[in-house]
PDB file of C-alpha atoms in Angstrom:
ATOM      1  CA  UNK A   1       0.000   0.000   0.000  1.00 39.00           C
ATOM      2  CA  UNK A   2       1.465   3.352  -1.036  1.00 40.00           C
ATOM      3  CA  UNK A   3       1.820   6.318   1.241  1.00 41.00           C
ATOM      4  CA  UNK A   4      -0.612   9.126   0.604  1.00 42.00           C
ATOM      5  CA  UNK A   5       1.064  11.791  -1.515  1.00 42.00           C
ATOM      6  CA  UNK A   6       0.799  14.439   1.203  1.00 43.00           C
ATOM      7  CA  UNK A   7       2.368  12.141   3.801  1.00 45.00           C
ATOM      8  CA  UNK A   8       5.180  11.189   1.420  1.00 40.00           C
ATOM      9  CA  UNK A   9       5.879  14.799   0.505  1.00 42.00           C
ATOM     10  CA  UNK A  10       6.008  15.798   4.157  1.00 44.00           C
ATOM     11  CA  UNK A  11       8.385  12.945   4.964  1.00 42.00           C
ATOM     12  CA  UNK A  12      10.620  13.644   1.976  1.00 42.00           C
ATOM     13  CA  UNK A  13      10.904  17.408   2.152  1.00 40.00           C
ATOM     14  CA  UNK A  14      10.665  18.166   5.860  1.00 41.00           C
ATOM     15  CA  UNK A  15      14.476  18.055   6.414  1.00 42.00           C
ATOM     16  CA  UNK A  16      15.220  20.403   3.510  1.00 40.00           C
ATOM     17  CA  UNK A  17      14.496  23.676   5.312  1.00 39.00           C
ATOM     18  CA  UNK A  18      18.121  24.560   6.093  1.00 45.00           C
ATOM     19  CA  UNK A  19      19.663  27.713   7.383  1.00 48.00           C
ATOM     20  CA  UNK A  20      23.108  27.671   5.759  1.00 48.00           C
ATOM     21  CA  UNK A  21      24.396  30.058   8.417  1.00 51.00           C
ATOM     22  CA  UNK A  22      23.335  27.686  11.201  1.00 50.00           C
ATOM     23  CA  UNK A  23      25.863  25.240  12.609  1.00 41.00           C
ATOM     24  CA  UNK A  24      23.112  22.610  12.798  1.00 47.00           C
ATOM     25  CA  UNK A  25      23.607  22.095   9.079  1.00 45.00           C
ATOM     26  CA  UNK A  26      26.982  20.460   9.736  1.00 43.00           C
ATOM     27  CA  UNK A  27      27.251  16.696   9.201  1.00 39.00           C
ATOM     28  CA  UNK A  28      25.828  14.688  12.068  1.00 43.00           C
ATOM     29  CA  UNK A  29      26.613  10.986  12.046  1.00 43.00           C
ATOM     30  CA  UNK A  30      23.941  10.317  14.672  1.00 49.00           C
ATOM     31  CA  UNK A  31      21.336  11.437  12.133  1.00 79.00           C
ATOM     32  CA  UNK A  32      22.509   9.209   9.300  1.00 89.00           C
ATOM     33  CA  UNK A  33      22.474   6.200  11.629  1.00 90.00           C
ATOM     34  CA  UNK A  34      18.907   6.851  12.783  1.00 92.00           C
ATOM     35  CA  UNK A  35      17.141   4.396  10.496  1.00 93.00           C
ATOM     36  CA  UNK A  36      13.733   5.341  11.959  1.00 92.00           C
ATOM     37  CA  UNK A  37      13.900   8.561   9.902  1.00 87.00           C
ATOM     38  CA  UNK A  38      14.577   6.735   6.630  1.00 90.00           C
ATOM     39  CA  UNK A  39      11.888   6.748   3.935  1.00 90.00           C
ATOM     40  CA  UNK A  40      11.610   3.034   3.131  1.00 94.00           C
ATOM     41  CA  UNK A  41      11.566   2.071   6.810  1.00 95.00           C
ATOM     42  CA  UNK A  42       8.517   4.260   7.286  1.00 93.00           C
ATOM     43  CA  UNK A  43       6.592   2.448   4.540  1.00 95.00           C
ATOM     44  CA  UNK A  44       6.653  -0.790   6.571  1.00 96.00           C
ATOM     45  CA  UNK A  45       4.184  -2.345   9.013  1.00 96.00           C
ATOM     46  CA  UNK A  46       5.294  -2.756  12.636  1.00 97.00           C
ATOM     47  CA  UNK A  47       6.298  -6.420  12.264  1.00 97.00           C
ATOM     48  CA  UNK A  48       8.221  -5.565   9.105  1.00 97.00           C
ATOM     49  CA  UNK A  49       9.970  -2.709  10.889  1.00 97.00           C
ATOM     50  CA  UNK A  50      11.096  -5.225  13.514  1.00 98.00           C
ATOM     51  CA  UNK A  51      12.723  -7.319  10.781  1.00 98.00           C
ATOM     52  CA  UNK A  52      14.362  -4.168   9.360  1.00 98.00           C
ATOM     53  CA  UNK A  53      15.745  -3.369  12.823  1.00 98.00           C
ATOM     54  CA  UNK A  54      17.062  -6.900  13.290  1.00 98.00           C
ATOM     55  CA  UNK A  55      18.865  -6.784   9.941  1.00 98.00           C
ATOM     56  CA  UNK A  56      20.212  -3.275  10.568  1.00 98.00           C
ATOM     57  CA  UNK A  57      21.465  -4.212  14.044  1.00 97.00           C
ATOM     58  CA  UNK A  58      23.047  -7.357  12.652  1.00 97.00           C
ATOM     59  CA  UNK A  59      25.087  -5.438  10.091  1.00 97.00           C
ATOM     60  CA  UNK A  60      26.070  -2.748  12.582  1.00 96.00           C
ATOM     61  CA  UNK A  61      27.221  -5.361  15.115  1.00 96.00           C
ATOM     62  CA  UNK A  62      28.959  -7.615  12.560  1.00 96.00           C
ATOM     63  CA  UNK A  63      26.731 -10.513  13.586  1.00 97.00           C
ATOM     64  CA  UNK A  64      26.945 -13.692  11.538  1.00 97.00           C
ATOM     65  CA  UNK A  65      23.157 -13.943  11.485  1.00 97.00           C
ATOM     66  CA  UNK A  66      20.071 -12.122  12.699  1.00 97.00           C
ATOM     67  CA  UNK A  67      17.990 -13.058  15.691  1.00 96.00           C
ATOM     68  CA  UNK A  68      15.149 -15.554  15.150  1.00 97.00           C
ATOM     69  CA  UNK A  69      12.675 -13.632  12.982  1.00 97.00           C
ATOM     70  CA  UNK A  70       9.861 -16.210  12.995  1.00 97.00           C
ATOM     71  CA  UNK A  71       7.812 -14.328  15.566  1.00 97.00           C
ATOM     72  CA  UNK A  72       7.442 -11.377  13.190  1.00 98.00           C
ATOM     73  CA  UNK A  73       5.716 -13.531  10.545  1.00 97.00           C
ATOM     74  CA  UNK A  74       7.234 -11.863   7.502  1.00 98.00           C
ATOM     75  CA  UNK A  75       7.448 -13.947   4.329  1.00 97.00           C
ATOM     76  CA  UNK A  76      10.950 -14.918   3.247  1.00 97.00           C
ATOM     77  CA  UNK A  77      10.653 -13.138  -0.105  1.00 96.00           C
ATOM     78  CA  UNK A  78       9.678  -9.875   1.541  1.00 97.00           C
ATOM     79  CA  UNK A  79      12.395 -10.239   4.178  1.00 97.00           C
ATOM     80  CA  UNK A  80      14.816 -10.241   1.245  1.00 96.00           C
ATOM     81  CA  UNK A  81      13.245  -6.974   0.083  1.00 96.00           C
ATOM     82  CA  UNK A  82      13.653  -5.521   3.567  1.00 97.00           C
ATOM     83  CA  UNK A  83      17.333  -6.461   3.525  1.00 96.00           C
ATOM     84  CA  UNK A  84      17.621  -4.529   0.258  1.00 94.00           C
ATOM     85  CA  UNK A  85      15.830  -1.570   1.904  1.00 96.00           C
ATOM     86  CA  UNK A  86      18.363  -1.551   4.734  1.00 96.00           C
ATOM     87  CA  UNK A  87      21.336  -1.520   2.386  1.00 94.00           C
ATOM     88  CA  UNK A  88      19.902   0.951  -0.125  1.00 93.00           C
ATOM     89  CA  UNK A  89      19.034   3.696   2.363  1.00 94.00           C
ATOM     90  CA  UNK A  90      21.917   3.193   4.783  1.00 96.00           C
ATOM     91  CA  UNK A  91      25.045   3.902   2.709  1.00 95.00           C
ATOM     92  CA  UNK A  92      27.047   4.268   5.923  1.00 95.00           C
ATOM     93  CA  UNK A  93      27.012   0.451   6.133  1.00 95.00           C
ATOM     94  CA  UNK A  94      29.687   0.144   3.454  1.00 94.00           C
ATOM     95  CA  UNK A  95      31.033  -3.125   4.860  1.00 94.00           C
ATOM     96  CA  UNK A  96      27.917  -5.204   4.079  1.00 93.00           C
ATOM     97  CA  UNK A  97      28.292  -7.832   1.365  1.00 90.00           C
ATOM     98  CA  UNK A  98      25.423  -7.879  -1.113  1.00 85.00           C
ATOM     99  CA  UNK A  99      25.128 -11.648  -0.636  1.00 88.00           C
ATOM    100  CA  UNK A 100      23.055 -13.082   2.212  1.00 90.00           C
ATOM    101  CA  UNK A 101      21.102 -16.245   2.974  1.00 95.00           C
ATOM    102  CA  UNK A 102      17.511 -16.480   4.229  1.00 96.00           C
ATOM    103  CA  UNK A 103      16.402 -19.583   6.131  1.00 96.00           C
ATOM    104  CA  UNK A 104      12.597 -19.966   6.184  1.00 96.00           C
ATOM    105  CA  UNK A 105      10.444 -21.657   8.815  1.00 96.00           C
ATOM    106  CA  UNK A 106       7.715 -24.211   8.085  1.00 96.00           C
ATOM    107  CA  UNK A 107       5.307 -21.414   7.035  1.00 96.00           C
ATOM    108  CA  UNK A 108       7.890 -19.881   4.669  1.00 97.00           C
ATOM    109  CA  UNK A 109       8.324 -16.922   6.988  1.00 97.00           C
ATOM    110  CA  UNK A 110      11.894 -15.694   7.390  1.00 97.00           C
ATOM    111  CA  UNK A 111      13.529 -17.355  10.380  1.00 97.00           C
ATOM    112  CA  UNK A 112      17.200 -16.454  10.123  1.00 97.00           C
ATOM    113  CA  UNK A 113      19.149 -14.245   7.729  1.00 97.00           C
ATOM    114  CA  UNK A 114      22.841 -15.038   7.480  1.00 97.00           C
ATOM    115  CA  UNK A 115      24.912 -11.915   6.876  1.00 97.00           C
ATOM    116  CA  UNK A 116      28.228 -11.495   5.077  1.00 95.00           C
ATOM    117  CA  UNK A 117      30.841  -8.728   5.065  1.00 94.00           C
ATOM    118  CA  UNK A 118      33.444  -7.324   2.693  1.00 89.00           C
ATOM    119  CA  UNK A 119      35.866  -6.218   5.447  1.00 89.00           C
ATOM    120  CA  UNK A 120      36.817  -7.156   8.981  1.00 92.00           C
ATOM    121  CA  UNK A 121      35.422  -5.199  11.904  1.00 93.00           C
ATOM    122  CA  UNK A 122      38.873  -3.864  12.757  1.00 92.00           C
ATOM    123  CA  UNK A 123      39.425  -2.596   9.205  1.00 92.00           C
ATOM    124  CA  UNK A 124      35.992  -1.002   9.107  1.00 94.00           C
ATOM    125  CA  UNK A 125      36.512   0.912  12.346  1.00 92.00           C
ATOM    126  CA  UNK A 126      39.487   2.834  10.942  1.00 92.00           C
ATOM    127  CA  UNK A 127      37.977   3.261   7.502  1.00 94.00           C
ATOM    128  CA  UNK A 128      34.702   4.519   8.983  1.00 95.00           C
ATOM    129  CA  UNK A 129      36.526   7.316  10.795  1.00 94.00           C
ATOM    130  CA  UNK A 130      38.415   8.247   7.630  1.00 96.00           C
ATOM    131  CA  UNK A 131      35.176   8.283   5.640  1.00 96.00           C
ATOM    132  CA  UNK A 132      33.420  10.557   8.118  1.00 95.00           C
ATOM    133  CA  UNK A 133      36.325  13.024   8.100  1.00 95.00           C
ATOM    134  CA  UNK A 134      36.581  13.100   4.299  1.00 96.00           C
ATOM    135  CA  UNK A 135      32.813  13.521   3.941  1.00 95.00           C
ATOM    136  CA  UNK A 136      32.813  16.340   6.478  1.00 94.00           C
ATOM    137  CA  UNK A 137      35.475  18.167   4.478  1.00 94.00           C
ATOM    138  CA  UNK A 138      33.464  17.884   1.263  1.00 94.00           C
ATOM    139  CA  UNK A 139      30.293  19.042   3.008  1.00 94.00           C
ATOM    140  CA  UNK A 140      32.057  21.996   4.622  1.00 93.00           C
ATOM    141  CA  UNK A 141      33.472  23.039   1.250  1.00 92.00           C
ATOM    142  CA  UNK A 142      30.008  22.985  -0.250  1.00 92.00           C
ATOM    143  CA  UNK A 143      28.512  24.781   2.716  1.00 87.00           C
ATOM    144  CA  UNK A 144      31.114  27.554   2.482  1.00 86.00           C
ATOM    145  CA  UNK A 145      29.920  28.361  -1.030  1.00 83.00           C
ATOM    146  CA  UNK A 146      26.579  29.474   0.440  1.00 74.00           C
ATOM    147  CA  UNK A 147      24.842  29.074  -2.941  1.00 79.00           C
ATOM    148  CA  UNK A 148      21.577  27.577  -1.716  1.00 83.00           C
ATOM    149  CA  UNK A 149      20.298  24.033  -1.425  1.00 86.00           C
ATOM    150  CA  UNK A 150      20.108  23.100  -5.115  1.00 89.00           C
ATOM    151  CA  UNK A 151      23.630  24.311  -5.854  1.00 91.00           C
ATOM    152  CA  UNK A 152      24.918  22.581  -2.728  1.00 92.00           C
ATOM    153  CA  UNK A 153      23.492  19.235  -3.863  1.00 92.00           C
ATOM    154  CA  UNK A 154      24.798  19.870  -7.388  1.00 94.00           C
ATOM    155  CA  UNK A 155      28.244  20.561  -5.902  1.00 95.00           C
ATOM    156  CA  UNK A 156      28.205  17.180  -4.132  1.00 96.00           C
ATOM    157  CA  UNK A 157      27.138  15.442  -7.341  1.00 95.00           C
ATOM    158  CA  UNK A 158      29.695  17.173  -9.547  1.00 95.00           C
ATOM    159  CA  UNK A 159      32.534  16.668  -7.068  1.00 95.00           C
ATOM    160  CA  UNK A 160      31.885  12.922  -7.032  1.00 95.00           C
ATOM    161  CA  UNK A 161      31.794  12.753 -10.823  1.00 93.00           C
ATOM    162  CA  UNK A 162      34.867  14.912 -11.382  1.00 94.00           C
ATOM    163  CA  UNK A 163      37.113  13.249  -8.810  1.00 92.00           C
ATOM    164  CA  UNK A 164      36.154   9.597  -9.276  1.00 91.00           C
ATOM    165  CA  UNK A 165      37.507   7.110 -11.795  1.00 90.00           C
ATOM    166  CA  UNK A 166      35.037   4.433 -12.840  1.00 86.00           C
ATOM    167  CA  UNK A 167      36.077   0.940 -11.727  1.00 78.00           C
ATOM    168  CA  UNK A 168      34.669  -1.936  -9.703  1.00 61.00           C
ATOM    169  CA  UNK A 169      36.810  -0.999  -6.697  1.00 55.00           C
ATOM    170  CA  UNK A 170      38.278  -3.257  -4.060  1.00 56.00           C
ATOM    171  CA  UNK A 171      35.425  -5.761  -4.101  1.00 52.00           C
ATOM    172  CA  UNK A 172      35.391  -6.236  -7.894  1.00 53.00           C
ATOM    173  CA  UNK A 173      31.598  -6.649  -7.554  1.00 55.00           C
ATOM    174  CA  UNK A 174      29.353  -3.731  -8.516  1.00 56.00           C
ATOM    175  CA  UNK A 175      26.764  -4.327  -5.781  1.00 62.00           C
ATOM    176  CA  UNK A 176      29.471  -4.395  -3.105  1.00 66.00           C
ATOM    177  CA  UNK A 177      31.001  -1.055  -4.095  1.00 80.00           C
ATOM    178  CA  UNK A 178      30.586   1.412  -1.256  1.00 89.00           C
ATOM    179  CA  UNK A 179      30.611   5.106  -0.473  1.00 92.00           C
ATOM    180  CA  UNK A 180      34.077   4.609   0.978  1.00 93.00           C
ATOM    181  CA  UNK A 181      35.489   3.446  -2.372  1.00 90.00           C
ATOM    182  CA  UNK A 182      34.410   6.683  -4.045  1.00 93.00           C
ATOM    183  CA  UNK A 183      35.038   9.218  -1.286  1.00 94.00           C
ATOM    184  CA  UNK A 184      38.310   7.776   0.021  1.00 93.00           C
ATOM    185  CA  UNK A 185      39.839   5.901  -2.920  1.00 90.00           C
ATOM    186  CA  UNK A 186      38.424   8.040  -5.752  1.00 91.00           C
ATOM    187  CA  UNK A 187      37.188   5.094  -7.787  1.00 87.00           C
ATOM    188  CA  UNK A 188      33.966   3.151  -7.906  1.00 85.00           C
ATOM    189  CA  UNK A 189      31.188   1.575  -9.943  1.00 84.00           C
ATOM    190  CA  UNK A 190      27.614   2.718 -10.535  1.00 87.00           C
ATOM    191  CA  UNK A 191      26.579   1.450  -7.111  1.00 88.00           C
ATOM    192  CA  UNK A 192      29.541   3.196  -5.502  1.00 90.00           C
ATOM    193  CA  UNK A 193      28.705   6.540  -7.093  1.00 92.00           C
ATOM    194  CA  UNK A 194      25.087   6.282  -5.938  1.00 93.00           C
ATOM    195  CA  UNK A 195      26.008   5.271  -2.389  1.00 94.00           C
ATOM    196  CA  UNK A 196      28.575   8.069  -2.091  1.00 95.00           C
ATOM    197  CA  UNK A 197      26.044  10.659  -3.213  1.00 96.00           C
ATOM    198  CA  UNK A 198      23.419   9.261  -0.840  1.00 95.00           C
ATOM    199  CA  UNK A 199      25.954   9.199   2.000  1.00 95.00           C
ATOM    200  CA  UNK A 200      26.962  12.839   1.528  1.00 95.00           C
ATOM    201  CA  UNK A 201      23.360  13.977   1.238  1.00 93.00           C
ATOM    202  CA  UNK A 202      22.261  12.097   4.334  1.00 92.00           C
ATOM    203  CA  UNK A 203      25.264  13.371   6.279  1.00 91.00           C
ATOM    204  CA  UNK A 204      24.006  16.829   5.344  1.00 89.00           C
ATOM    205  CA  UNK A 205      20.468  16.070   6.535  1.00 84.00           C
ATOM    206  CA  UNK A 206      19.034  15.467   3.061  1.00 84.00           C
ATOM    207  CA  UNK A 207      17.092  12.178   2.710  1.00 77.00           C
TER     208      UNK A 207
END
């Protein structure tokens, strides 16, 4: 069931009323990690949101698998969609492998989702800090231009395109390319470009 247009518009555009002279515009990692403000999450029913949370927490904690999801009674096929929701609107989770495995229960509801990763937790910790610092620098440069919201977003887009060489990146798999490949290493695939742009926008408070 689709959101009513007015509700969707309010959800999508509410964060866009910036004051470029206000320090609150600066990147805030706590905001980007608040999945309850993400658009796709808010299209879900309560039991589906619980599955989203379990998947999100699993990736953030580097768990090998989610908790038992049977009690939420979400069909396996849709649980796979929810996993895609988590990864598509949370570009800060750049260490998630695009491959995963869903184990169904006897009713074909998702029971367990096995999660995979492209990097170790130790590697990710250092790279995450580097990514946040590099993103903050790009955002500050765009903010200093004081050209308005559209030009700020255009600046982020153009900077990514101008400074990035197209390649599959470290993973050699398009779906596994992350925002970190583009922002830190200056190369990436289609997925990497998109995730980098999404990451910078969300770090700036733009959904």
